[in-house]
Tab-separated table of C-alpha atoms in Angstrom:
chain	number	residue	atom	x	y	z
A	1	UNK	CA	9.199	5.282	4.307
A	2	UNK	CA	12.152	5.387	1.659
A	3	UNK	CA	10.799	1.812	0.558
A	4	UNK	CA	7.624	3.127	0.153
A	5	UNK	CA	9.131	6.451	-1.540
A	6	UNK	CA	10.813	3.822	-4.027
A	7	UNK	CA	7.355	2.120	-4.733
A	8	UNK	CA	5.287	5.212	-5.606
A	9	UNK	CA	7.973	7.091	-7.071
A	10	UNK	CA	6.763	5.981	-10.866
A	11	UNK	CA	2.959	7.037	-10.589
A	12	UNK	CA	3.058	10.464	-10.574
A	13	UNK	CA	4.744	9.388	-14.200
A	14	UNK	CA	2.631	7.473	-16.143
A	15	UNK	CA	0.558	10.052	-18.169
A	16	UNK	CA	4.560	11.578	-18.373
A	17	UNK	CA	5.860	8.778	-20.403
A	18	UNK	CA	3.062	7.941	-21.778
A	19	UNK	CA	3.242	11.613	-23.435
A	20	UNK	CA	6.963	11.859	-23.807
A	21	UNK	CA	8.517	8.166	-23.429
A	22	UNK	CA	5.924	6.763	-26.007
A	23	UNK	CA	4.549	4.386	-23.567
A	24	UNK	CA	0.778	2.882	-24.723
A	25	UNK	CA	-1.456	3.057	-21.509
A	26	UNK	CA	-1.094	-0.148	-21.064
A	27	UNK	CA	2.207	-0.476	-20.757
A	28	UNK	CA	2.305	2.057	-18.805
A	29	UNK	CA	0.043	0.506	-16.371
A	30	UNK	CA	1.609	-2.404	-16.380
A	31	UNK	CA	4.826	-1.461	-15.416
A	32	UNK	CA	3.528	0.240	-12.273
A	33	UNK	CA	1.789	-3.271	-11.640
A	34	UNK	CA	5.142	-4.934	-12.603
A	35	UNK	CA	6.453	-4.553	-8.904
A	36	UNK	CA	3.867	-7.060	-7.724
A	37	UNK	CA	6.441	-10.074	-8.957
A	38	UNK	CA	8.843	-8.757	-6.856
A	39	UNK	CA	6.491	-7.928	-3.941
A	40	UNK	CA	4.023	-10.942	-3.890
A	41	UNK	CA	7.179	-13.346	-2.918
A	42	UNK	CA	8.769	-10.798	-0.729
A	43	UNK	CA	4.959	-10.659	1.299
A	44	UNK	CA	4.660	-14.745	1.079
A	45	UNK	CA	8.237	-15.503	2.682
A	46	UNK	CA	9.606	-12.458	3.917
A	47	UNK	CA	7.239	-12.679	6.991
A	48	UNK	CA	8.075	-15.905	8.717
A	49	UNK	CA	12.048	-15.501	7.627
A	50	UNK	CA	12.624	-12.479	9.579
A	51	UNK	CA	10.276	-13.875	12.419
A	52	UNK	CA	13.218	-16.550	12.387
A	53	UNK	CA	16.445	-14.731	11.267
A	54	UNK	CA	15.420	-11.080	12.664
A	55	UNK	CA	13.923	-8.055	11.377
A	56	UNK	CA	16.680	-5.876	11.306
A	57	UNK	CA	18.740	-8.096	8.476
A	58	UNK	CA	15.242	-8.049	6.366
A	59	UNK	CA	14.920	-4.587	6.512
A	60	UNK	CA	18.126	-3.965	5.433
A	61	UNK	CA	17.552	-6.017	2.137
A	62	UNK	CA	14.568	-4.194	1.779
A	63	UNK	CA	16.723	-0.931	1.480
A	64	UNK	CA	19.691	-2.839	-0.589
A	65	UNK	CA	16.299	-3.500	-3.085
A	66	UNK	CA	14.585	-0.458	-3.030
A	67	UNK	CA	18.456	0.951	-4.285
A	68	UNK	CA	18.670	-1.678	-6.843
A	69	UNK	CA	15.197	-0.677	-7.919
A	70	UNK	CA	15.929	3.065	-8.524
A	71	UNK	CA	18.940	2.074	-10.256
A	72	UNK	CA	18.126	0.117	-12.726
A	73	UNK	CA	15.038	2.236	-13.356
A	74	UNK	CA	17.279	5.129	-14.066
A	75	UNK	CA	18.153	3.008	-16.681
A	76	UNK	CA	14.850	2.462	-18.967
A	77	UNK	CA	15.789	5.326	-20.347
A	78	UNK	CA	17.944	3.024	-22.617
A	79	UNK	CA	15.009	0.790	-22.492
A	80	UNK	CA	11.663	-0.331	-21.174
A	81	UNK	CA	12.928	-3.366	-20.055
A	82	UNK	CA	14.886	-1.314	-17.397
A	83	UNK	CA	11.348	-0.021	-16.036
A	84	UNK	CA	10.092	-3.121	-15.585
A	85	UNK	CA	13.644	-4.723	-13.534
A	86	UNK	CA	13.480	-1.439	-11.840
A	87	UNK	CA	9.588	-2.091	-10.194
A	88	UNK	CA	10.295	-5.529	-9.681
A	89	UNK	CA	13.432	-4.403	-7.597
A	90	UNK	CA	11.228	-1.543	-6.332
A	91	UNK	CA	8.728	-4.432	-5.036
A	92	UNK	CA	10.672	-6.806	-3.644
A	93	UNK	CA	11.783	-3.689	-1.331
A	94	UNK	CA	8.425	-2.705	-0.468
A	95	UNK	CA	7.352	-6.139	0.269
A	96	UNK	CA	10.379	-7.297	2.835
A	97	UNK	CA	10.162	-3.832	4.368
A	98	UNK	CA	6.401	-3.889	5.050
A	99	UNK	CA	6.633	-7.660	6.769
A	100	UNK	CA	10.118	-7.252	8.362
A	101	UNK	CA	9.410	-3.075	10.169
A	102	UNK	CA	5.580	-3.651	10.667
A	103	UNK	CA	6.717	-6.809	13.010
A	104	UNK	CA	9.759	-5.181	14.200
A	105	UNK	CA	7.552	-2.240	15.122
A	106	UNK	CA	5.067	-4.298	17.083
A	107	UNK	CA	7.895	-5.460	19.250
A	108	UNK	CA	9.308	-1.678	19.805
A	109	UNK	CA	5.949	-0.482	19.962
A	110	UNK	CA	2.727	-2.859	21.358
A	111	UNK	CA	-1.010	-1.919	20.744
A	112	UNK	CA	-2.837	-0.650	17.744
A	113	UNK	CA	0.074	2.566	17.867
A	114	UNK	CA	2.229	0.544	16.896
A	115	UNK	CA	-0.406	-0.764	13.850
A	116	UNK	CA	-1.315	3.703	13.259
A	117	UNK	CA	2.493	4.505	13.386
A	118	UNK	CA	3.320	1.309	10.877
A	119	UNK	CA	0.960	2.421	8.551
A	120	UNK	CA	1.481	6.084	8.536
A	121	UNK	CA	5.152	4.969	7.840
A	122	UNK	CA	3.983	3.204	4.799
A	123	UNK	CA	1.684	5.897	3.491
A	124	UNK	CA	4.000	8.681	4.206
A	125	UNK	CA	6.301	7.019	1.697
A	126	UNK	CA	3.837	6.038	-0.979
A	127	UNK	CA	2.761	10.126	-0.833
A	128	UNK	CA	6.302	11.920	-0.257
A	129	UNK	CA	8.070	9.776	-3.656
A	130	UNK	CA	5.584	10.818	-6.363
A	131	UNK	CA	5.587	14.192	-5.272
A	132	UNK	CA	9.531	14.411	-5.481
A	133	UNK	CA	9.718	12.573	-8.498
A	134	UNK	CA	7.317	15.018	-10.234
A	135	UNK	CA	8.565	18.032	-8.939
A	136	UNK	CA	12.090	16.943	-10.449
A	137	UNK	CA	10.922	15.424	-13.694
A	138	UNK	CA	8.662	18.789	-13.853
A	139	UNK	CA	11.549	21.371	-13.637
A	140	UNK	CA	14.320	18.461	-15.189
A	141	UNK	CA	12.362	16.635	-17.925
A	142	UNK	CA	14.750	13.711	-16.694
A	143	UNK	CA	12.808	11.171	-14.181
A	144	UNK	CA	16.424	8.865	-14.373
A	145	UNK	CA	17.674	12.445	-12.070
A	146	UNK	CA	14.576	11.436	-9.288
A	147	UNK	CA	15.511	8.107	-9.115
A	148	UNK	CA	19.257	8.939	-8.838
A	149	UNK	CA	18.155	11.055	-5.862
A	150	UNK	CA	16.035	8.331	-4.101
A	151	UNK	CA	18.663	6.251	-4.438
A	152	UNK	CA	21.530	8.461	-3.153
A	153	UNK	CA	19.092	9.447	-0.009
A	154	UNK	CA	18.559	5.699	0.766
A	155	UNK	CA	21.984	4.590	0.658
A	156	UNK	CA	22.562	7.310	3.405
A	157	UNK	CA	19.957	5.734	5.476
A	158	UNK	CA	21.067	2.731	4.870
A	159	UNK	CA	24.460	2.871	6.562
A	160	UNK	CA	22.603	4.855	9.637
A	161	UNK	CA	20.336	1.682	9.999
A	162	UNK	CA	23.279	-0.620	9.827
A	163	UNK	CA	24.234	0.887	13.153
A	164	UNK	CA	20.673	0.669	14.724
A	165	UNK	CA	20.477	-1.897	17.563
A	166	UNK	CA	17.414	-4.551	17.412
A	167	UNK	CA	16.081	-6.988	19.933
A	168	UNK	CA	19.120	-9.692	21.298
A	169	UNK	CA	19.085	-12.593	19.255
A	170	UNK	CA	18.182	-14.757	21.623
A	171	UNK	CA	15.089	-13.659	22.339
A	172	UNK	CA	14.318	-13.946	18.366
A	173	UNK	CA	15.558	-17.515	18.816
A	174	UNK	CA	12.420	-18.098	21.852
A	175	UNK	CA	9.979	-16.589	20.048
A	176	UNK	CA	10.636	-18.856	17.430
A	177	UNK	CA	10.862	-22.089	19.592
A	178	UNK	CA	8.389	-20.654	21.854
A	179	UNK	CA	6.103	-18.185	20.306
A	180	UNK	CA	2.446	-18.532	20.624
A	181	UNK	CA	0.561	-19.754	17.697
A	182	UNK	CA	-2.832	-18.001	16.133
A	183	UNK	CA	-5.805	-19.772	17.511
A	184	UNK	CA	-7.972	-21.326	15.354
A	185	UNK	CA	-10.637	-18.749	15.680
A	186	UNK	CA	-8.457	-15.974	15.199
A	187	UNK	CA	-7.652	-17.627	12.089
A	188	UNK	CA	-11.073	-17.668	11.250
A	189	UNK	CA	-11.560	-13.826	11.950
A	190	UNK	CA	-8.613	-12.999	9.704
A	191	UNK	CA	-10.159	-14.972	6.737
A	192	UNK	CA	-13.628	-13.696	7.329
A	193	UNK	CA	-13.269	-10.413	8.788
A	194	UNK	CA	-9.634	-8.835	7.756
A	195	UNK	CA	-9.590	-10.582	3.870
A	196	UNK	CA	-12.623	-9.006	2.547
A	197	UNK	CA	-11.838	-5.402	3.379
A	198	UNK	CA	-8.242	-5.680	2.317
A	199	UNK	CA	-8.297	-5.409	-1.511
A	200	UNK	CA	-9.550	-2.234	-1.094
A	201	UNK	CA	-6.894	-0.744	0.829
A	202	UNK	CA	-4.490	-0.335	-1.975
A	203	UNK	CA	-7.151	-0.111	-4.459
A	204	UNK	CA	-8.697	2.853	-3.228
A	205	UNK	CA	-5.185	4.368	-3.309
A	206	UNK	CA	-4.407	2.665	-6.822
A	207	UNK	CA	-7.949	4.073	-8.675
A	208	UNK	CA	-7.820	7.480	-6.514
A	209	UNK	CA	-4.263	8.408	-8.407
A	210	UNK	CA	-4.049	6.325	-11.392
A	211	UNK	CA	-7.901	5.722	-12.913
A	212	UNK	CA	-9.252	9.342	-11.583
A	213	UNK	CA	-6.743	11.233	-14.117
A	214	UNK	CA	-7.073	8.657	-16.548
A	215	UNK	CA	-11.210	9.447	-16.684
A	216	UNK	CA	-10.924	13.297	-16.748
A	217	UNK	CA	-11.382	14.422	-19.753
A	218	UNK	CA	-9.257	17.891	-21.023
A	219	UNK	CA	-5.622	18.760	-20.492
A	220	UNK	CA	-5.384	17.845	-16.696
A	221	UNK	CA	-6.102	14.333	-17.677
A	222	UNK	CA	-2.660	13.982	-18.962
A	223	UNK	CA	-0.534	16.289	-17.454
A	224	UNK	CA	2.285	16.044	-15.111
A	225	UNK	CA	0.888	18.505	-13.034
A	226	UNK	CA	-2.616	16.753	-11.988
A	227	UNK	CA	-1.084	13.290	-12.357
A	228	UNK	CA	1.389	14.471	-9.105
A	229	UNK	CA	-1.976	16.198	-7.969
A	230	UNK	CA	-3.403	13.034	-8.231
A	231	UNK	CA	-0.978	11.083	-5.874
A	232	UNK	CA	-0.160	13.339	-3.719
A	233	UNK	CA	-4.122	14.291	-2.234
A	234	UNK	CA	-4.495	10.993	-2.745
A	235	UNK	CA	-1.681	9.300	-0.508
A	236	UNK	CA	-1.446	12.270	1.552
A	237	UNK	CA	-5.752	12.165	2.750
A	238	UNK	CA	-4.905	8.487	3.579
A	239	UNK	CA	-1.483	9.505	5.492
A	240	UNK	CA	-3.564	12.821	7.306
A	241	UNK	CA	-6.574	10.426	8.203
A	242	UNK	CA	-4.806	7.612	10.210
A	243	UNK	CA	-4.297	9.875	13.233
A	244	UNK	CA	-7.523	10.626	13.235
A	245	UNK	CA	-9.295	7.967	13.184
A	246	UNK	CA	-7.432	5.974	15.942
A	247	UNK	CA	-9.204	7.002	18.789
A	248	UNK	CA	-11.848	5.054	16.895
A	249	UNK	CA	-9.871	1.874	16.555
A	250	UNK	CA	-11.452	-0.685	19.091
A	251	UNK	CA	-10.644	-4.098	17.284
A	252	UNK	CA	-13.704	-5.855	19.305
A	253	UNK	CA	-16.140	-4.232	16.897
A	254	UNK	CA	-16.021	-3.654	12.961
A	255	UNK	CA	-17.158	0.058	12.768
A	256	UNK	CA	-14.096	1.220	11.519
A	257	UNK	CA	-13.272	-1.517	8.832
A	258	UNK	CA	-17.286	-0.636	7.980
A	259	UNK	CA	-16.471	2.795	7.567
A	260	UNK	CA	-13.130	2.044	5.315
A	261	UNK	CA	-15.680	0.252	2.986
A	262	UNK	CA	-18.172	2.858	2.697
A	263	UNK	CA	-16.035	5.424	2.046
A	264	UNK	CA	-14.580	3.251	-0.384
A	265	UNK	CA	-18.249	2.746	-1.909
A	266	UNK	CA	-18.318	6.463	-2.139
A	267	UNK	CA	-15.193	7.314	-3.563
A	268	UNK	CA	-16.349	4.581	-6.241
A	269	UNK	CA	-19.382	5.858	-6.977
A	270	UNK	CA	-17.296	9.289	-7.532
A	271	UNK	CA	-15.516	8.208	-9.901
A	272	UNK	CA	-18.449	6.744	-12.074
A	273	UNK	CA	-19.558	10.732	-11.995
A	274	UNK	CA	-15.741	11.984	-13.091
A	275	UNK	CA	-16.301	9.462	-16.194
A	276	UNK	CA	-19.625	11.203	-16.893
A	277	UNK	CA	-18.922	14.307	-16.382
A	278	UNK	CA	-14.515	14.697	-16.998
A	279	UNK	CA	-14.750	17.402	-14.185
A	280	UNK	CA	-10.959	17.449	-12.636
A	281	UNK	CA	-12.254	19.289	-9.658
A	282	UNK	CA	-14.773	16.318	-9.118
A	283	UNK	CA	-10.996	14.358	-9.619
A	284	UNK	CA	-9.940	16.251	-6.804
A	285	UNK	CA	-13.041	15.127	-4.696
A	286	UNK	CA	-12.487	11.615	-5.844
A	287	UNK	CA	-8.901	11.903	-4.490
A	288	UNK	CA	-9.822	13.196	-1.260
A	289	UNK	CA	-12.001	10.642	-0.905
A	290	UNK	CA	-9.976	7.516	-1.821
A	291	UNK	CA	-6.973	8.387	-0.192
A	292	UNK	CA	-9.588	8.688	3.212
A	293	UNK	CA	-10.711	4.927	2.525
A	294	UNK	CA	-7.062	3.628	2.222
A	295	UNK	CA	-6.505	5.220	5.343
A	296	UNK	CA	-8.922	3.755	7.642
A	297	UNK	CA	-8.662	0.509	5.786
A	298	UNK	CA	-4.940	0.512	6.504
A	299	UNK	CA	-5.214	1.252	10.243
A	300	UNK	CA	-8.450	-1.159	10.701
A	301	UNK	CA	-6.780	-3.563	8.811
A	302	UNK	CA	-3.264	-3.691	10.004
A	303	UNK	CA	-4.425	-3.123	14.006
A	304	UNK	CA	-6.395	-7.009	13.820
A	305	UNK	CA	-4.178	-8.152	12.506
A	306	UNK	CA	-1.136	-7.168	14.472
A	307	UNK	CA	-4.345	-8.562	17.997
A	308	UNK	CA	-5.037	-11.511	16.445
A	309	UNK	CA	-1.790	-13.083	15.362
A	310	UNK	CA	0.380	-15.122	17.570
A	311	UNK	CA	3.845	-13.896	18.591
A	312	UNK	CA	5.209	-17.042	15.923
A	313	UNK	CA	2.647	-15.768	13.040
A	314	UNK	CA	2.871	-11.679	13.282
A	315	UNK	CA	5.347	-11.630	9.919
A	316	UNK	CA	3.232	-14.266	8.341
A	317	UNK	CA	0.271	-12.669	8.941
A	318	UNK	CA	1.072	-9.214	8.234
A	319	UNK	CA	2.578	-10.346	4.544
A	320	UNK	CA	-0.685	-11.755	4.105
A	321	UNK	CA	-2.527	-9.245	5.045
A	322	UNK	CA	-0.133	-6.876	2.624
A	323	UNK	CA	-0.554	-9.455	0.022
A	324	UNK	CA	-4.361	-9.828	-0.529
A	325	UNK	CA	-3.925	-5.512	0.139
A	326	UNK	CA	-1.808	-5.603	-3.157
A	327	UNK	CA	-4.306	-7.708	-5.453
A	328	UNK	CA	-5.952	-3.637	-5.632
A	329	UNK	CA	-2.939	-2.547	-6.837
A	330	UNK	CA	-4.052	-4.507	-10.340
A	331	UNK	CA	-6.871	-2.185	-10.632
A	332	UNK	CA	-5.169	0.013	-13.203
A	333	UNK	CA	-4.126	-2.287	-14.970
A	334	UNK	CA	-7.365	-3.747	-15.743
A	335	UNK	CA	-9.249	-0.361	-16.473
A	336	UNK	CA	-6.665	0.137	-18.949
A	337	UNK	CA	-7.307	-3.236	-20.849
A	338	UNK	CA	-10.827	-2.808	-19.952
A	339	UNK	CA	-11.369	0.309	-21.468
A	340	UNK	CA	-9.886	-1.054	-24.774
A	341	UNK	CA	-13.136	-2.861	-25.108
A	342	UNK	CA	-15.795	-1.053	-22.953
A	343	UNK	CA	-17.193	1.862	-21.369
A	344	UNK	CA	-14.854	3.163	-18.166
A	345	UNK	CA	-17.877	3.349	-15.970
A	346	UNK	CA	-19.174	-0.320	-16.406
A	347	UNK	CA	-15.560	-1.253	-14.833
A	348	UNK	CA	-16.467	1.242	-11.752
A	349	UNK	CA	-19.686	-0.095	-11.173
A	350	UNK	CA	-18.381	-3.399	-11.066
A	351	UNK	CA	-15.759	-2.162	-8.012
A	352	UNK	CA	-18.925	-0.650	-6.974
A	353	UNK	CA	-21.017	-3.752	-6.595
A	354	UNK	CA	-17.943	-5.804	-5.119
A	355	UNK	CA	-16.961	-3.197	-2.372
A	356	UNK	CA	-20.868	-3.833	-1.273
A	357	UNK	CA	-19.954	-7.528	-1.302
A	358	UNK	CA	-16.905	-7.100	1.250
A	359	UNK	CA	-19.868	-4.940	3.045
A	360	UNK	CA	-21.536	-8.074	3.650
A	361	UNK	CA	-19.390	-10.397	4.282
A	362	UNK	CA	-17.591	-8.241	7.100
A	363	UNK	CA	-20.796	-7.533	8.319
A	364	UNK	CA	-22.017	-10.626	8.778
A	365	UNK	CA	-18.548	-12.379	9.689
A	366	UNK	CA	-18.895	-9.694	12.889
A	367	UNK	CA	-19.276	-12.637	15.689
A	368	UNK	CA	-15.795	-13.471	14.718
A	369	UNK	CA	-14.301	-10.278	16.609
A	370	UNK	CA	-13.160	-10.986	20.513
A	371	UNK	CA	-14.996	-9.348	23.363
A	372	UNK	CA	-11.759	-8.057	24.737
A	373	UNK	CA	-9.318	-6.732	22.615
A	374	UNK	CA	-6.258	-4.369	22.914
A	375	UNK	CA	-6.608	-1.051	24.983
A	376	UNK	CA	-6.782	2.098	22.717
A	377	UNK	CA	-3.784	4.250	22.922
A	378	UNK	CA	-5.029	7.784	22.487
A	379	UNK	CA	-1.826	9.517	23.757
């Protein structure tokens, strides 16, 4: 959760410095993307190493990172360059943690609860930072004072983890000599079946709190307030949801991914009717909606992957799972150098028409799924 806290603790901030730091949109996009450099390699090779050297170890560099991260952030108020060190920090956190706990948790915890109660971790974290961080920026002026505070809670937590006890060592050492391997055809269900849905996990949450405020028109589209608004429904609808919607999470069939993508599709076409119309209480629909999509796309998502991968792969797997789920996280990014050039709502409709893409393809990749699967755990 801190991890995740660490990651999201900048969005809540953007419209804040672009109003009061000077920061173009841009920029100020980009530096929330920044944290993919750091992430993208931590996802690629922070899997299989803690597979091999243990989870516990990895997850404690995740925390080291995520302290780093908040650090030198506090710091770009000397200079932007400090922003960007800071998210690139901030994302090689996120990435080790979400590889190195999300395995370590299918060990402590087997079945898709351990996939609902790995996710909720992560989405608990991405909703509770940008909500601190604005409330302290809104009554402090001084963001450097919120990441001060993350970083002073995580160092805490960081010696109480040092302490925690994780699986002997020697049974890390068989699985890796004698772990199972992902079948071919479970490879083939990951690539056809878990892939397609994935960009939209984070990119539901990345357009729900980032592009919704940035296509209201009026005050609320570039105030603190709404921008923390923003994250918080957002994050917080996809945190609520994933309880919910487990007692609906049979991996055997695709209803659920289906339904992550069609709420997606209508959280989309929301947004095309914010851009026409700048209503911030259609924002707040938008929100609700988005953060609902990342939800069940998280839990669908994350629950195949944790059935289909072998007990040698599960790291791998999951940080390429979490890797392809980043690649929404550019959204942003790209409405903001899109709109330089063009009208918001053509860049919508294109999300639009791609989210009924991944549609299809799950769809019709559905003979991929096994006919037994893991037992729900509804208690």
């Amino acid at each position: 959760m801190l991890t995740g806290w660490c990651a999201n603790q900048y969005v809540s901030l953007i419209n804040w410095y672009q109003q009061f730091r000077d920061l173009s949109e841009v920029e100020a996009m980009l530096v929330m993307g920044s944290y993919l450099v750091g992430m993208i390699p931590a996802l690629a090779f922070g899997g299989p190493l803690a597979d091999r050297f243990g989870r516990k170890l990895f997850s404690l560099i995740a925390l080291s990172s995520s302290i780093f991260g908040s650090l030198i952030m506090a710091a770009g108020a000397l200079n932007v360059a400090g922003l960007y060190a800071g998210r690139v920090f901030s994302g090689l956190g996120m990435g080790l943690a979400m590889v190195a706990i999300t395995s370590w948790v299918k060990v402590l915890s087997p079945g898709p609860a351990g996939a609902t109660r790995a996710a909720l971790c992560t989405s608990l974290g991405f909703a509770v930072g940008p909500i601190v961080s604005g409330a302290i920026v809104g009554f402090s002026a001084h963001p450097e004072i919120a990441y001060l505070v993350h970083a002073l809670t995580t160092i805490a937590w960081l010696v109480l983890l040092v302490a925690a006890s994780e699986e002997p060592q020697i049974q890390l050492q068989e699985a890796t000599a004698t772990g199972s391997e992902t079948t071919l055809e479970n490879r083939r269900r990951f690539n056809r079946v878990v892939l397609p849905s994935a960009p939209w996990v984070f990119g539901m949450a990345a357009t729900g709190f980032a592009v919704v405020p940035a296509l209201s028109d009026g005050a609320g589209g570039s105030s603190l307030l709404y921008s923390t608004v923003a994250v918080a429904v957002t994050m917080g609808m996809g945190t609520i949801i994933q309880p919910f919607v487990r007692r609906y999470n049979d991996v055997r069939k695709i209803s659920l991914l289906i339904a992550g993508l069609v709420t997606a599709l209508a959280a989309l076409l929301l947004m095309i009717a914010v851009s026409l119309t700048g209503s911030e209480l259609l924002g707040v629909v938008a929100f609700i909606v988005s953060g609902s999509a990342n939800g069940i796309l998280l839990v669908a998502g994350l629950s195949q992957v944790l059935d289909l991968a072998g007990s040698a792969d599960v790291g791998k797997l999951t940080g390429r799972f979490y890797m392809v789920c980043f690649v929404g996280f550019t959204f942003p990014t790209l409405f903001a150098s899109w709109r330089l050039i063009a009208d918001p709502v053509l860049f919508i409709a294109i999300l639009a028409l791609l989210c009924l893409a991944s549609i299809a393809l799950v769809y019709r990749s559905r003979g991929h799924l096994p006919r037994a699967g893991l037992e729900e755990v509804s208690r």
